[in-house]
């Protein structure tokens, strides 16, 4: 074999070898990324996790807890493939240990698990329907622990493929809170209707001293009964309002009055830092509804708005008002929203 033929032979040998290595490399990449098994998995979001909140209030329990887990298969199904999921509460302890959490399992009687199966049709990579779970509305009141975990796992695949060990499950995290005051972002979201008549309503300090109701309900932000007290350096005052009859209260509208010693008024520059609300039907026994912080009370036209999750029956309102840094402030206006 002359040198020219040898050179040509060596060149061909390395060309074939390089081609062979490239093919093997592609196969290895396919094994890692594509997986030789046709895996069935959830594709809801990056963590296959949904979160929700249950709010317990004096007038009811609120929370729309529902989750959908779309089902996928790695490559088009070669035949109709039926996928069945289960609620697997055995995963709660494992999750808590791995994430340093303390979630409780949701009783299966509280879960609507009527949509735990679906089908991937031949030639498709997506199931016809998602796996769906939700919390039954009539079970909200019974869920009083601080937080719960609802694990959903693909348990059976009939047809093409098998359940993914890494993506074949998902979670619903449910936290609970007891409150009535609802955080809203804009005054237009206030529930109910703002009352326009306050005839006969009276108001007084917690000490019993009467407040001029003509100024409190006259929709005039330029006047207001002085609410200065010695409590909390003059920054906290408690006012009791008698609406004279029981109403279903769904929110409040309040405005702060501030006047300087030189007779100037500042309406929209000064606001209450917090308002604690208590309600009563007899004026003797009050139940605390909650405390709205300034961030919970959206501002509009000099007013701050306090929204409730539901309408609460009450005749008497007791407001403990904090005025922030200033001790020279008062309640210029009080409005009530009702259903």
XYZ file of C-alpha atoms in Angstrom:
339
model
C 0.000 0.000 0.000
C 1.572 3.298 -1.103
C 1.580 6.398 1.052
C -1.267 8.016 -0.862
C -3.580 5.002 -0.385
C -2.606 4.743 3.309
C -3.395 8.390 3.855
C -6.781 7.930 2.199
C -7.489 4.839 4.355
C -6.630 6.624 7.600
C -8.814 9.587 6.647
C -11.797 7.287 5.952
C -11.248 5.399 9.202
C -11.400 8.539 11.335
C -14.373 9.906 9.375
C -16.366 6.709 10.060
C -15.282 6.725 13.703
C -16.373 10.338 14.140
C -19.763 9.561 12.586
C -20.193 6.593 14.935
C -19.370 8.684 18.015
C -21.826 11.370 16.958
C -24.604 8.796 16.650
C -23.822 7.365 20.067
C -23.788 10.851 21.546
C -27.234 11.518 20.084
C -28.501 8.261 21.555
C -27.168 9.176 25.003
C -28.777 12.600 24.822
C -32.057 10.982 23.818
C -31.873 8.642 26.798
C -31.461 11.568 29.201
C -33.826 14.123 27.721
C -36.387 12.050 25.877
C -36.260 8.931 28.053
C -36.825 5.563 26.320
C -40.060 5.218 28.310
C -43.033 7.240 27.140
C -43.661 9.052 30.413
C -47.018 10.463 31.462
C -46.806 13.547 33.645
C -48.522 16.700 34.939
C -47.780 20.044 33.326
C -49.569 22.688 35.401
C -46.703 25.020 36.292
C -43.014 24.806 37.190
C -43.664 23.131 40.552
C -47.071 21.574 39.760
C -48.279 23.387 42.863
C -51.327 25.555 43.517
C -52.064 27.673 46.578
C -55.344 28.847 48.069
C -56.802 30.486 51.153
C -59.821 29.702 53.330
C -61.170 32.674 55.267
C -63.277 32.019 58.364
C -65.478 34.948 59.355
C -68.327 35.618 61.802
C -70.772 35.408 58.900
C -69.477 32.388 57.039
C -66.521 30.595 55.520
C -65.082 31.688 52.204
C -62.639 30.103 49.788
C -62.697 28.856 46.221
C -60.065 26.126 46.309
C -59.719 24.331 42.978
C -56.809 23.088 40.883
C -56.405 21.645 37.396
C -53.451 19.438 36.451
C -53.118 19.092 32.648
C -51.856 15.634 31.661
C -49.163 15.147 29.007
C -47.262 12.228 27.476
C -43.650 12.549 26.309
C -44.264 11.344 22.729
C -47.515 10.909 20.798
C -49.484 8.000 22.241
C -49.485 4.906 20.048
C -52.909 3.943 21.412
C -55.650 5.429 23.584
C -54.091 5.825 27.026
C -56.201 6.096 30.173
C -54.689 7.954 33.134
C -55.967 7.711 36.692
C -54.784 9.821 39.651
C -55.387 9.499 43.385
C -55.300 11.694 46.472
C -52.190 10.376 48.200
C -52.058 11.686 51.770
C -49.050 9.463 52.481
C -46.999 12.112 50.652
C -47.762 14.798 53.266
C -45.206 13.583 55.805
C -42.539 13.222 53.110
C -43.205 16.749 51.873
C -43.064 18.193 55.391
C -39.743 16.514 56.093
C -38.204 17.644 52.806
C -39.417 21.247 53.056
C -39.423 21.825 56.844
C -43.152 22.519 56.800
C -45.965 21.394 59.065
C -48.915 20.888 56.723
C -51.823 18.668 57.666
C -53.633 16.297 55.336
C -57.080 17.323 54.155
C -59.737 14.705 55.015
C -60.832 12.993 51.815
C -64.458 13.666 52.734
C -63.716 17.391 52.266
C -62.335 16.906 48.743
C -64.258 16.809 45.485
C -62.272 14.196 43.574
C -64.812 13.397 40.867
C -62.382 14.231 38.039
C -59.352 12.043 38.697
C -59.190 10.249 35.341
C -58.685 11.275 31.731
C -57.647 9.873 28.342
C -54.850 10.678 25.926
C -56.094 9.761 22.457
C -53.948 7.966 19.896
C -51.477 10.310 18.230
C -51.857 13.045 20.853
C -49.479 14.261 23.557
C -52.136 15.969 25.675
C -55.093 14.440 27.499
C -58.632 15.443 26.649
C -59.295 16.758 30.160
C -57.226 17.849 33.136
C -57.152 16.064 36.458
C -59.173 18.320 38.768
C -59.560 18.559 42.537
C -61.361 21.065 44.731
C -62.480 21.599 48.318
C -66.166 21.111 48.969
C -67.870 24.341 50.004
C -69.739 22.616 52.826
C -66.393 21.451 54.270
C -64.696 24.863 54.520
C -65.827 25.463 58.095
C -64.238 22.198 59.276
C -60.763 23.087 57.981
C -59.372 25.110 60.869
C -55.698 24.089 61.012
C -53.246 26.819 59.929
C -52.315 25.048 56.679
C -53.030 21.902 54.672
C -51.435 19.952 51.828
C -53.401 18.046 49.197
C -51.128 15.743 47.150
C -52.344 14.375 43.796
C -50.442 11.529 42.132
C -50.766 9.643 38.843
C -51.389 6.096 40.043
C -52.234 4.158 36.890
C -51.531 4.425 33.165
C -53.330 1.974 30.862
C -52.203 1.987 27.249
C -48.976 3.611 26.161
C -46.288 4.755 28.583
C -45.913 4.890 32.352
C -46.251 7.472 35.138
C -43.305 9.819 35.583
C -41.589 9.487 38.945
C -40.444 13.128 38.890
C -43.450 14.933 37.374
C -46.289 12.507 37.987
C -47.594 14.330 41.040
C -48.700 17.792 42.183
C -49.827 19.660 45.263
C -52.499 22.036 46.480
C -51.436 24.111 49.493
C -54.304 25.588 51.506
C -53.814 28.152 54.267
C -56.560 29.306 56.621
C -57.244 32.582 58.379
C -59.985 33.910 60.633
C -61.041 37.428 59.646
C -63.823 39.475 58.112
C -61.942 42.438 56.706
C -61.014 41.935 53.073
C -58.058 43.650 51.443
C -59.086 45.387 48.215
C -57.023 47.510 45.856
C -59.602 50.096 44.825
C -62.702 51.741 46.313
C -64.722 50.548 43.315
C -64.446 47.008 44.698
C -66.508 47.823 47.800
C -69.285 45.250 48.335
C -72.884 46.305 48.849
C -74.354 49.796 48.530
C -73.350 52.935 50.425
C -76.258 54.084 52.569
C -77.508 57.624 51.934
C -79.781 58.049 54.967
C -78.441 58.120 58.530
C -81.471 59.694 60.172
C -81.614 59.068 63.911
C -78.147 57.508 64.124
C -76.114 58.496 67.166
C -72.466 58.243 68.113
C -70.485 58.628 71.314
C -67.045 58.158 72.764
C -66.451 54.925 74.635
C -66.795 57.017 77.809
C -70.364 57.813 76.835
C -69.878 61.432 75.781
C -72.055 62.192 72.763
C -70.625 63.124 69.369
C -72.328 65.584 67.048
C -73.915 63.187 64.571
C -74.936 66.076 62.308
C -71.269 66.500 61.467
C -70.422 62.811 61.411
C -72.973 61.875 58.733
C -73.315 65.115 56.722
C -70.864 64.107 53.941
C -68.840 67.233 54.643
C -65.128 66.615 54.982
C -64.532 70.129 56.269
C -65.855 69.451 59.747
C -65.637 66.688 62.293
C -66.092 66.016 66.004
C -62.833 66.178 67.906
C -61.624 62.721 68.881
C -58.627 63.752 70.952
C -58.019 61.618 74.015
C -55.176 60.819 76.349
C -54.910 57.228 75.164
C -51.755 56.305 73.280
C -50.464 59.865 73.466
C -53.702 61.195 72.055
C -53.504 59.066 68.902
C -56.142 56.418 69.724
C -59.860 56.973 70.187
C -62.848 54.629 70.465
C -66.233 55.592 69.013
C -69.517 53.702 69.362
C -72.217 54.150 66.710
C -75.875 53.174 67.178
C -77.593 52.602 63.816
C -80.950 52.268 65.682
C -81.821 49.064 63.868
C -80.031 45.942 62.752
C -78.425 46.130 59.329
C -76.307 43.807 57.226
C -73.040 45.705 57.099
C -70.645 44.855 54.237
C -68.141 47.681 54.645
C -67.326 51.151 55.963
C -66.169 54.455 54.559
C -64.257 56.747 56.912
C -62.555 60.118 56.538
C -60.063 61.744 58.865
C -60.393 65.396 59.836
C -57.274 67.364 60.743
C -57.119 71.066 61.488
C -54.072 73.119 62.362
C -54.029 75.793 65.037
C -54.107 78.386 62.269
C -57.440 77.181 60.932
C -56.227 75.276 57.878
C -57.708 71.932 56.845
C -55.857 69.020 55.272
C -58.248 66.424 53.936
C -56.322 64.100 51.624
C -52.879 64.408 53.166
C -53.767 62.752 56.473
C -55.314 59.329 56.988
C -56.016 56.860 59.788
C -53.243 54.346 60.300
C -55.654 51.634 61.500
C -59.285 51.034 62.418
C -60.350 48.146 64.647
C -64.005 47.213 64.274
C -66.272 45.442 66.738
C -69.975 44.744 66.214
C -72.951 44.089 68.458
C -76.679 43.552 68.182
C -77.502 44.626 71.762
C -74.822 47.202 72.601
C -73.522 45.030 75.447
C -71.679 42.090 73.935
C -69.298 43.018 71.119
C -67.544 40.655 68.724
C -64.285 41.708 67.108
C -64.388 41.734 63.324
C -60.759 42.648 62.763
C -58.372 45.535 62.286
C -57.860 47.278 58.970
C -54.397 48.722 58.479
C -53.847 51.723 56.236
C -52.724 49.444 53.402
C -56.051 47.571 53.644
C -58.105 50.748 53.201
C -57.916 52.118 49.620
C -58.234 55.900 49.404
C -60.538 57.928 47.164
C -61.613 61.586 47.442
C -60.322 61.890 51.002
C -62.058 58.711 52.207
C -60.647 55.360 53.305
C -62.643 52.227 52.529
C -62.961 49.047 54.600
C -64.443 46.004 52.841
C -65.813 42.804 54.405
C -65.826 39.295 52.979
C -69.518 39.026 53.768
C -72.381 41.062 55.181
C -72.506 40.898 58.981
C -75.676 41.686 60.966
C -75.150 44.471 63.492
C -76.840 47.424 65.139
C -73.855 48.829 67.026
C -70.405 49.551 65.599
C -67.411 50.164 67.831
C -64.405 51.676 66.083
C -61.014 51.994 67.739
C -59.198 54.495 65.566
C -55.479 55.187 65.399
C -54.396 58.459 63.856
C -50.766 57.767 63.155
C -48.259 60.380 64.250
C -50.705 63.218 64.806
C -52.681 63.606 68.026
C -54.912 66.326 66.563
C -57.358 64.385 64.433
C -60.939 63.259 64.318
C -63.451 61.292 62.315
C -64.876 63.725 59.789
C -67.263 61.265 58.152
C -68.597 57.754 58.603
C -70.458 55.871 55.875
C -71.835 52.332 55.952
C -72.156 49.880 53.058
C -74.979 47.382 53.355
C -76.372 44.352 51.516
